[in-house]
Every structure is written in structure tokens, then in C-alpha cells.
PDB file of C-alpha atoms in Angstrom:
ATOM      1  CA  UNK D 198       0.141  -0.330   0.096  1.00  0.00           C
ATOM      2  CA  UNK D 199       2.808   2.510   0.929  1.00  0.00           C
ATOM      3  CA  UNK D 200       3.647   2.015  -2.599  1.00  0.00           C
ATOM      4  CA  UNK D 201       1.275   2.007  -3.982  1.00  0.00           C
ATOM      5  CA  UNK D 202       1.144   5.301  -1.807  1.00  0.00           C
ATOM      6  CA  UNK D 203       4.542   6.558  -3.437  1.00  0.00           C
ATOM      7  CA  UNK D 204       3.550   5.992  -6.881  1.00  0.00           C
ATOM      8  CA  UNK D 205       0.743   8.334  -6.445  1.00  0.00           C
ATOM      9  CA  UNK D 206       2.769  11.275  -4.816  1.00  0.00           C
ATOM     10  CA  UNK D 207       4.914  11.401  -6.850  1.00  0.00           C
ATOM     11  CA  UNK D 208       3.442  14.188  -8.996  1.00  0.00           C
ATOM     12  CA  UNK D 209       4.910  13.494 -13.023  1.00  0.00           C
ATOM     13  CA  UNK D 210       2.881  12.793 -15.224  1.00  0.00           C
ATOM     14  CA  UNK D 211       5.523  10.315 -16.784  1.00  0.00           C
ATOM     15  CA  UNK D 212       7.162   7.387 -14.447  1.00  0.00           C
ATOM     16  CA  UNK D 213      10.171   4.433 -15.771  1.00  0.00           C
ATOM     17  CA  UNK D 214      11.175   1.984 -14.164  1.00  0.00           C
ATOM     18  CA  UNK D 215      13.871  -1.160 -14.597  1.00  0.00           C
ATOM     19  CA  UNK D 216      13.125  -4.103 -12.706  1.00  0.00           C
ATOM     20  CA  UNK D 217      14.688  -7.611 -13.814  1.00  0.00           C
ATOM     21  CA  UNK D 218      13.457 -11.256 -14.383  1.00  0.00           C
ATOM     22  CA  UNK D 219      12.367 -10.689 -10.719  1.00  0.00           C
ATOM     23  CA  UNK D 220      10.834  -8.395 -10.820  1.00  0.00           C
ATOM     24  CA  UNK D 221      12.172  -5.857  -8.540  1.00  0.00           C
ATOM     25  CA  UNK D 222      13.114  -2.607 -10.032  1.00  0.00           C
ATOM     26  CA  UNK D 223      16.430  -1.651 -10.035  1.00  0.00           C
ATOM     27  CA  UNK D 224      15.782   1.878 -11.407  1.00  0.00           C
ATOM     28  CA  UNK D 225      13.090   4.298 -11.222  1.00  0.00           C
ATOM     29  CA  UNK D 226      12.686   7.914 -12.086  1.00  0.00           C
ATOM     30  CA  UNK D 227      10.770   7.620  -8.521  1.00  0.00           C
ATOM     31  CA  UNK D 228      13.513   7.207  -6.381  1.00  0.00           C
ATOM     32  CA  UNK D 229      12.474   5.684  -3.500  1.00  0.00           C
ATOM     33  CA  UNK D 230      11.031   2.840  -5.519  1.00  0.00           C
ATOM     34  CA  UNK D 231      14.108   1.920  -6.228  1.00  0.00           C
ATOM     35  CA  UNK D 232      14.631  -2.179  -4.876  1.00  0.00           C
ATOM     36  CA  UNK D 233      11.176  -2.697  -4.462  1.00  0.00           C
ATOM     37  CA  UNK D 234       8.476  -5.096  -5.451  1.00  0.00           C
ATOM     38  CA  UNK D 235       6.952  -3.858  -9.217  1.00  0.00           C
ATOM     39  CA  UNK D 236       3.654  -5.257  -8.367  1.00  0.00           C
ATOM     40  CA  UNK D 237       3.331  -2.429  -5.496  1.00  0.00           C
ATOM     41  CA  UNK D 238       2.879  -0.015  -8.477  1.00  0.00           C
ATOM     42  CA  UNK D 239       0.729  -1.586 -10.616  1.00  0.00           C
ATOM     43  CA  UNK D 240      -3.178  -1.363  -9.694  1.00  0.00           C
ATOM     44  CA  UNK D 241      -4.468  -2.740 -13.243  1.00  0.00           C
ATOM     45  CA  UNK D 242      -4.159  -6.894 -12.415  1.00  0.00           C
ATOM     46  CA  UNK D 243      -4.248  -7.824 -15.802  1.00  0.00           C
ATOM     47  CA  UNK D 244      -0.769  -5.745 -16.420  1.00  0.00           C
ATOM     48  CA  UNK D 245       0.481  -7.742 -13.749  1.00  0.00           C
ATOM     49  CA  UNK D 246      -0.437 -11.245 -15.984  1.00  0.00           C
ATOM     50  CA  UNK D 247       0.776  -9.494 -19.550  1.00  0.00           C
ATOM     51  CA  UNK D 248       4.488  -8.593 -17.753  1.00  0.00           C
ATOM     52  CA  UNK D 249       4.303 -12.568 -16.667  1.00  0.00           C
ATOM     53  CA  UNK D 250       4.036 -13.208 -20.065  1.00  0.00           C
ATOM     54  CA  UNK D 251       6.598 -10.963 -20.858  1.00  0.00           C
ATOM     55  CA  UNK D 252       9.074 -12.105 -18.969  1.00  0.00           C
ATOM     56  CA  UNK D 253       8.513 -16.199 -19.728  1.00  0.00           C
ATOM     57  CA  UNK D 254       8.525 -15.219 -23.582  1.00  0.00           C
ATOM     58  CA  UNK D 255      10.229 -12.133 -23.514  1.00  0.00           C
ATOM     59  CA  UNK D 256       7.410 -10.868 -26.407  1.00  0.00           C
ATOM     60  CA  UNK D 257       6.500  -7.568 -26.730  1.00  0.00           C
ATOM     61  CA  UNK D 258       2.600  -7.913 -25.345  1.00  0.00           C
ATOM     62  CA  UNK D 259       1.578  -4.071 -26.714  1.00  0.00           C
ATOM     63  CA  UNK D 260      -1.086  -3.534 -25.386  1.00  0.00           C
ATOM     64  CA  UNK D 261      -1.637  -0.412 -22.886  1.00  0.00           C
ATOM     65  CA  UNK D 262      -3.082  -0.689 -19.631  1.00  0.00           C
ATOM     66  CA  UNK D 263      -5.636   1.572 -18.073  1.00  0.00           C
ATOM     67  CA  UNK D 264      -5.755   3.230 -14.617  1.00  0.00           C
ATOM     68  CA  UNK D 265      -6.756   5.149 -12.371  1.00  0.00           C
ATOM     69  CA  UNK D 266      -4.355   6.722  -9.423  1.00  0.00           C
ATOM     70  CA  UNK D 267      -6.204   8.954  -6.783  1.00  0.00           C
ATOM     71  CA  UNK D 268      -9.456   9.696  -9.794  1.00  0.00           C
ATOM     72  CA  UNK D 269      -6.926  10.798 -13.020  1.00  0.00           C
ATOM     73  CA  UNK D 270      -6.048   8.432 -15.672  1.00  0.00           C
ATOM     74  CA  UNK D 271      -2.926   7.240 -16.230  1.00  0.00           C
ATOM     75  CA  UNK D 272      -1.805   4.271 -19.454  1.00  0.00           C
ATOM     76  CA  UNK D 273       1.027   1.585 -19.198  1.00  0.00           C
ATOM     77  CA  UNK D 274       3.360  -0.284 -21.302  1.00  0.00           C
ATOM     78  CA  UNK D 275       5.775  -2.945 -20.950  1.00  0.00           C
ATOM     79  CA  UNK D 276       8.691  -3.860 -23.043  1.00  0.00           C
ATOM     80  CA  UNK D 277      10.759  -6.415 -22.650  1.00  0.00           C
ATOM     81  CA  UNK D 278      14.874  -6.658 -22.210  1.00  0.00           C
ATOM     82  CA  UNK D 279      15.821  -9.363 -23.570  1.00  0.00           C
ATOM     83  CA  UNK D 280      19.340 -11.817 -23.165  1.00  0.00           C
ATOM     84  CA  UNK D 281      21.048 -10.574 -26.552  1.00  0.00           C
ATOM     85  CA  UNK D 282      24.427 -11.287 -28.346  1.00  0.00           C
ATOM     86  CA  UNK D 283      25.440  -7.825 -27.801  1.00  0.00           C
ATOM     87  CA  UNK D 284      25.011  -7.940 -23.242  1.00  0.00           C
ATOM     88  CA  UNK D 285      28.042  -9.295 -21.155  1.00  0.00           C
ATOM     89  CA  UNK D 286      25.624 -12.069 -20.082  1.00  0.00           C
ATOM     90  CA  UNK D 287      26.085 -11.392 -16.042  1.00  0.00           C
ATOM     91  CA  UNK D 288      23.594 -13.345 -15.593  1.00  0.00           C
ATOM     92  CA  UNK D 289      23.948 -15.969 -18.298  1.00  0.00           C
ATOM     93  CA  UNK D 290      23.421 -16.716 -21.359  1.00  0.00           C
ATOM     94  CA  UNK D 291      20.657 -18.836 -21.397  1.00  0.00           C
ATOM     95  CA  UNK D 292      18.218 -16.538 -19.708  1.00  0.00           C
ATOM     96  CA  UNK D 293      15.930 -15.370 -22.239  1.00  0.00           C
ATOM     97  CA  UNK D 294      15.092 -12.540 -21.129  1.00  0.00           C
ATOM     98  CA  UNK D 295      16.498 -10.554 -18.419  1.00  0.00           C
ATOM     99  CA  UNK D 296      14.100  -7.727 -16.746  1.00  0.00           C
ATOM    100  CA  UNK D 297      11.489  -5.317 -18.797  1.00  0.00           C
ATOM    101  CA  UNK D 298      10.795  -1.839 -19.005  1.00  0.00           C
ATOM    102  CA  UNK D 299       7.427   0.306 -17.111  1.00  0.00           C
ATOM    103  CA  UNK D 300       6.907   3.772 -18.886  1.00  0.00           C
ATOM    104  CA  UNK D 301       3.737   5.356 -16.716  1.00  0.00           C
ATOM    105  CA  UNK D 302       1.834   8.600 -18.278  1.00  0.00           C
ATOM    106  CA  UNK D 303      -0.628  10.771 -17.304  1.00  0.00           C
ATOM    107  CA  UNK D 304      -3.786  11.284 -19.370  1.00  0.00           C
ATOM    108  CA  UNK D 305      -4.715  13.748 -17.994  1.00  0.00           C
ATOM    109  CA  UNK D 306      -1.171  15.861 -19.664  1.00  0.00           C
ATOM    110  CA  UNK D 307      -2.578  14.289 -23.199  1.00  0.00           C
ATOM    111  CA  UNK D 308      -6.028  15.562 -22.665  1.00  0.00           C
ATOM    112  CA  UNK D 309      -4.642  19.216 -21.766  1.00  0.00           C
ATOM    113  CA  UNK D 310      -2.761  18.899 -24.898  1.00  0.00           C
ATOM    114  CA  UNK D 311      -6.017  17.910 -26.672  1.00  0.00           C
ATOM    115  CA  UNK D 312      -7.729  20.709 -25.973  1.00  0.00           C
ATOM    116  CA  UNK D 313      -5.310  23.297 -26.143  1.00  0.00           C
ATOM    117  CA  UNK D 314      -5.006  21.955 -29.048  1.00  0.00           C
ATOM    118  CA  UNK D 315      -8.509  22.188 -30.317  1.00  0.00           C
ATOM    119  CA  UNK D 316      -9.382  25.407 -28.783  1.00  0.00           C
ATOM    120  CA  UNK D 317      -5.891  26.400 -31.398  1.00  0.00           C
ATOM    121  CA  UNK D 318      -7.863  25.088 -34.213  1.00  0.00           C
ATOM    122  CA  UNK D 319     -10.465  26.222 -33.635  1.00  0.00           C
ATOM    123  CA  UNK D 320      -8.673  29.993 -32.830  1.00  0.00           C
ATOM    124  CA  UNK D 321      -7.358  29.780 -35.904  1.00  0.00           C
ATOM    125  CA  UNK D 322     -10.635  28.652 -38.171  1.00  0.00           C
ATOM    126  CA  UNK D 323     -12.219  32.020 -35.992  1.00  0.00           C
ATOM    127  CA  UNK D 324      -9.900  34.089 -37.112  1.00  0.00           C
ATOM    128  CA  UNK D 325      -9.481  32.269 -40.785  1.00  0.00           C
ATOM    129  CA  UNK D 326     -13.225  32.885 -41.271  1.00  0.00           C
ATOM    130  CA  UNK D 327     -12.719  36.183 -39.484  1.00  0.00           C
ATOM    131  CA  UNK D 328     -10.637  37.254 -42.417  1.00  0.00           C
ATOM    132  CA  UNK D 329     -11.913  35.452 -45.483  1.00  0.00           C
ATOM    133  CA  UNK D 330     -15.183  37.291 -44.409  1.00  0.00           C
ATOM    134  CA  UNK D 331     -13.593  40.686 -44.334  1.00  0.00           C
ATOM    135  CA  UNK D 332     -11.942  40.018 -47.118  1.00  0.00           C
ATOM    136  CA  UNK D 333     -14.852  38.536 -49.106  1.00  0.00           C
ATOM    137  CA  UNK D 334     -16.753  42.185 -47.837  1.00  0.00           C
ATOM    138  CA  UNK D 335     -14.025  44.278 -49.024  1.00  0.00           C
ATOM    139  CA  UNK D 336     -13.892  43.271 -52.669  1.00  0.00           C
ATOM    140  CA  UNK D 337     -17.742  43.078 -52.848  1.00  0.00           C
ATOM    141  CA  UNK D 338     -17.718  46.915 -52.841  1.00  0.00           C
ATOM    142  CA  UNK D 339     -14.763  47.011 -54.088  1.00  0.00           C
ATOM    143  CA  UNK D 340     -15.317  44.785 -57.314  1.00  0.00           C
ATOM    144  CA  UNK D 341     -19.345  44.724 -56.498  1.00  0.00           C
ATOM    145  CA  UNK D 342     -21.150  47.464 -54.783  1.00  0.00           C
ATOM    146  CA  UNK D 343     -18.605  50.593 -55.911  1.00  0.00           C
ATOM    147  CA  UNK D 344     -19.323  49.786 -59.184  1.00  0.00           C
ATOM    148  CA  UNK D 345     -23.077  49.649 -58.923  1.00  0.00           C
ATOM    149  CA  UNK D 346     -23.160  53.036 -56.869  1.00  0.00           C
ATOM    150  CA  UNK D 347     -21.155  55.041 -59.309  1.00  0.00           C
ATOM    151  CA  UNK D 348     -23.791  53.150 -62.192  1.00  0.00           C
ATOM    152  CA  UNK D 349     -26.751  54.114 -60.617  1.00  0.00           C
ATOM    153  CA  UNK D 350     -25.293  57.483 -59.712  1.00  0.00           C
ATOM    154  CA  UNK D 351     -24.844  58.087 -63.251  1.00  0.00           C
ATOM    155  CA  UNK D 352     -28.093  57.131 -64.530  1.00  0.00           C
ATOM    156  CA  UNK D 353     -29.507  59.683 -62.255  1.00  0.00           C
ATOM    157  CA  UNK D 354     -27.922  62.335 -64.149  1.00  0.00           C
ATOM    158  CA  UNK D 355     -28.978  60.888 -67.199  1.00  0.00           C
ATOM    159  CA  UNK D 356     -32.622  60.939 -66.245  1.00  0.00           C
ATOM    160  CA  UNK D 357     -31.718  64.975 -64.675  1.00  0.00           C
ATOM    161  CA  UNK D 358     -30.202  65.673 -68.222  1.00  0.00           C
ATOM    162  CA  UNK D 359     -26.656  66.192 -67.448  1.00  0.00           C
ATOM    163  CA  UNK D 360     -24.641  64.104 -70.621  1.00  0.00           C
ATOM    164  CA  UNK D 361     -21.525  64.977 -69.536  1.00  0.00           C
ATOM    165  CA  UNK D 362     -20.496  62.739 -67.142  1.00  0.00           C
ATOM    166  CA  UNK D 363     -18.940  59.446 -67.880  1.00  0.00           C
ATOM    167  CA  UNK D 364     -17.353  56.343 -66.035  1.00  0.00           C
ATOM    168  CA  UNK D 365     -13.961  54.832 -66.433  1.00  0.00           C
ATOM    169  CA  UNK D 366     -13.973  51.109 -67.285  1.00  0.00           C
ATOM    170  CA  UNK D 367     -11.992  48.598 -65.396  1.00  0.00           C
ATOM    171  CA  UNK D 368     -11.667  45.009 -65.780  1.00  0.00           C
ATOM    172  CA  UNK D 369     -13.691  42.439 -67.189  1.00  0.00           C
ATOM    173  CA  UNK D 370     -16.760  41.753 -65.442  1.00  0.00           C
ATOM    174  CA  UNK D 371     -20.208  42.107 -66.167  1.00  0.00           C
ATOM    175  CA  UNK D 372     -19.757  45.186 -64.094  1.00  0.00           C
ATOM    176  CA  UNK D 373     -18.117  46.584 -66.382  1.00  0.00           C
ATOM    177  CA  UNK D 374     -19.372  45.497 -69.319  1.00  0.00           C
ATOM    178  CA  UNK D 375     -22.530  47.311 -68.174  1.00  0.00           C
ATOM    179  CA  UNK D 376     -20.487  50.476 -67.025  1.00  0.00           C
ATOM    180  CA  UNK D 377     -18.932  50.057 -71.169  1.00  0.00           C
ATOM    181  CA  UNK D 378     -22.731  50.229 -72.330  1.00  0.00           C
ATOM    182  CA  UNK D 379     -23.942  52.899 -70.105  1.00  0.00           C
ATOM    183  CA  UNK D 380     -21.287  55.165 -70.871  1.00  0.00           C
ATOM    184  CA  UNK D 381     -22.176  54.027 -75.226  1.00  0.00           C
ATOM    185  CA  UNK D 382     -25.195  55.072 -74.244  1.00  0.00           C
ATOM    186  CA  UNK D 383     -24.437  58.343 -72.586  1.00  0.00           C
ATOM    187  CA  UNK D 384     -22.230  58.652 -76.402  1.00  0.00           C
ATOM    188  CA  UNK D 385     -25.166  57.913 -78.316  1.00  0.00           C
ATOM    189  CA  UNK D 386     -27.851  60.851 -76.853  1.00  0.00           C
ATOM    190  CA  UNK D 387     -24.663  63.117 -76.949  1.00  0.00           C
ATOM    191  CA  UNK D 388     -24.667  62.214 -80.821  1.00  0.00           C
ATOM    192  CA  UNK D 389     -28.551  62.197 -80.868  1.00  0.00           C
ATOM    193  CA  UNK D 390     -28.852  65.713 -78.947  1.00  0.00           C
ATOM    194  CA  UNK D 391     -26.029  66.873 -81.263  1.00  0.00           C
ATOM    195  CA  UNK D 392     -28.280  65.930 -83.964  1.00  0.00           C
ATOM    196  CA  UNK D 393     -31.374  66.892 -83.100  1.00  0.00           C
ATOM    197  CA  UNK D 394     -30.217  70.277 -81.765  1.00  0.00           C
ATOM    198  CA  UNK D 395     -28.551  71.062 -85.205  1.00  0.00           C
ATOM    199  CA  UNK D 396     -31.547  70.150 -87.647  1.00  0.00           C
ATOM    200  CA  UNK D 397     -33.944  72.700 -85.231  1.00  0.00           C
ATOM    201  CA  UNK D 398     -31.049  75.434 -85.974  1.00  0.00           C
ATOM    202  CA  UNK D 399     -31.265  73.926 -89.804  1.00  0.00           C
ATOM    203  CA  UNK D 400     -34.909  74.391 -89.930  1.00  0.00           C
ATOM    204  CA  UNK D 401     -35.011  77.777 -87.717  1.00  0.00           C
ATOM    205  CA  UNK D 402     -33.197  78.734 -90.031  1.00  0.00           C
ATOM    206  CA  UNK D 403     -34.926  77.756 -93.143  1.00  0.00           C
ATOM    207  CA  UNK D 404     -37.967  79.289 -91.417  1.00  0.00           C
ATOM    208  CA  UNK D 405     -36.697  82.896 -91.132  1.00  0.00           C
ATOM    209  CA  UNK D 406     -35.100  82.634 -94.663  1.00  0.00           C
ATOM    210  CA  UNK D 407     -38.469  81.573 -95.594  1.00  0.00           C
ATOM    211  CA  UNK D 408     -40.059  83.957 -94.183  1.00  0.00           C
ATOM    212  CA  UNK D 409     -37.626  86.491 -94.915  1.00  0.00           C
ATOM    213  CA  UNK D 410     -38.173  85.729 -98.917  1.00  0.00           C
ATOM    214  CA  UNK D 411     -41.729  85.291 -98.416  1.00  0.00           C
ATOM    215  CA  UNK D 412     -41.495  89.301 -96.388  1.00  0.00           C
ATOM    216  CA  UNK D 413     -39.857  90.062 -99.546  1.00  0.00           C
ATOM    217  CA  UNK D 414     -42.531  89.152-102.011  1.00  0.00           C
ATOM    218  CA  UNK D 415     -45.296  90.158 -99.992  1.00  0.00           C
ATOM    219  CA  UNK D 416     -43.169  93.909-100.717  1.00  0.00           C
ATOM    220  CA  UNK D 417     -42.986  93.732-103.803  1.00  0.00           C
ATOM    221  CA  UNK D 418     -46.776  92.362-104.705  1.00  0.00           C
ATOM    222  CA  UNK D 419     -47.580  95.190-103.084  1.00  0.00           C
ATOM    223  CA  UNK D 420     -44.941  97.683-104.798  1.00  0.00           C
ATOM    224  CA  UNK D 421     -47.007  96.127-107.739  1.00  0.00           C
ATOM    225  CA  UNK D 422     -50.643  96.697-106.775  1.00  0.00           C
ATOM    226  CA  UNK D 423     -50.020 100.111-105.039  1.00  0.00           C
ATOM    227  CA  UNK D 424     -48.326 101.031-109.178  1.00  0.00           C
ATOM    228  CA  UNK D 425     -51.041  99.463-110.872  1.00  0.00           C
ATOM    229  CA  UNK D 426     -52.862 101.810-108.620  1.00  0.00           C
ATOM    230  CA  UNK D 427     -51.787 105.078-109.534  1.00  0.00           C
ATOM    231  CA  UNK D 428     -51.314 103.745-113.813  1.00  0.00           C
ATOM    232  CA  UNK D 429     -55.840 103.064-113.503  1.00  0.00           C
ATOM    233  CA  UNK D 430     -56.507 106.225-111.437  1.00  0.00           C
ATOM    234  CA  UNK D 431     -53.859 108.281-114.337  1.00  0.00           C
ATOM    235  CA  UNK D 432     -56.171 106.858-116.935  1.00  0.00           C
ATOM    236  CA  UNK D 433     -53.812 105.031-118.542  1.00  0.00           C
TER     237      UNK D 433
END
């Protein structure tokens, strides 16, 4: 029990221990655990059974074992230490397994890292979405809203009779095509009004000339009538 309490109060998020084939801990990141039995630190019965199998056959279990210490979640993993050819064979060459490595880590750290990564992803996604919205807004203002306001302004000037305005055509969008057409309509109207004004001037000039000619003709006829009346009065 005191060994379990030692594991609980170690305050480490990662613990590593090396144990021999007798399950005695020869090295540990928890200084007080050195020389103690490994079983005193195993809180999962399945983990103890896995250690037995590993020490017997030397095979890596590859399993993760869940443990709960003071309400906190931990996982443990075991790796065998084999009596390989490169070893000094201090315990002889007939033994296949010299011991094993026990690593226990807190899931709280992983959970906190996952939460931190999630929060960062949410923040990055939010900032990215905000930047995209702002970019779309400014592009809409520049490429759509402002040109449409200019077109409406030009149409208002044309409606009020001011045909002296025109807009600069930028790009090859539909709005730029509309702007070019509005400019063309404005130019055609200006030309048409100019032609109408010129025709009106010609008609007015012709009418004036005709009126002058009629006036001269009338005067001539009056003179002729006066002369005829004078001749009749003279007995001619």
C-alpha cells in the first residue's frame, strides 16, 4: 500500500522503471521505488499478467493498460529487455529475458494537449473565417457595390439631363461591360441630341429665310399693286 501511495504522490506525468527477471525494480524515476517489487505499483491485474507472460516468452505485448490513481487516468506499457548477443551475460547466456521497462504516463497531459490543440484549431479557424469574411466584404465593396453605386449615379445624372459624365471601365467583369454600355448609351444620346439640335437650328434658319423671302415677295406685290392702282388712276 505504501508503494501505491508513493506512485500516487509522485506528482509526475511520466514515470519510467526498469525491473529484472525477478520483478524487482533496479532503476526508477521515483527514487524511493528502486529495490521494491514491481507488483506494488501495478494497479491493473491484467498488467501483472502481461508482465508474467513477457518475462516468460520475451514477447512484446504491445498493449496499453488503463489505470486510475486518485481519480486521474493513466496508461502503462511494458517492453522486454532481452538477453541479446551484445549483452555481457552477467546472468548467464541461457536466460532469454533479463527484465523489462515499465512506462506510465498521465492521460491528463494528453487531454490538456488535445484541448489546447482543439482550442488553437478553433481560434485559427475563427480568425481564418473572419479574415475570409472581411476579404469577401472588401472585394464585394470594391468589385460590386462601388461600381453599382457609380452606375446608379450615372443613370441619375442622365435622367436629370446631364450627359457630360462617363465612368472609367476597369477589368472584364459583367459590371465593367455594363459600365461600357452605359458610357456608349450616354455618348449616343449626346450625339443624337447634338444632331437634333443641329437639325432644329437648320429648320429655324430655313424658316427665317423663308419668312424673309415671303416678306420680300409680299412687299413686291404690294408695290406692284400700288403701281397698278396709280396707272388706273392716271387713265392709262
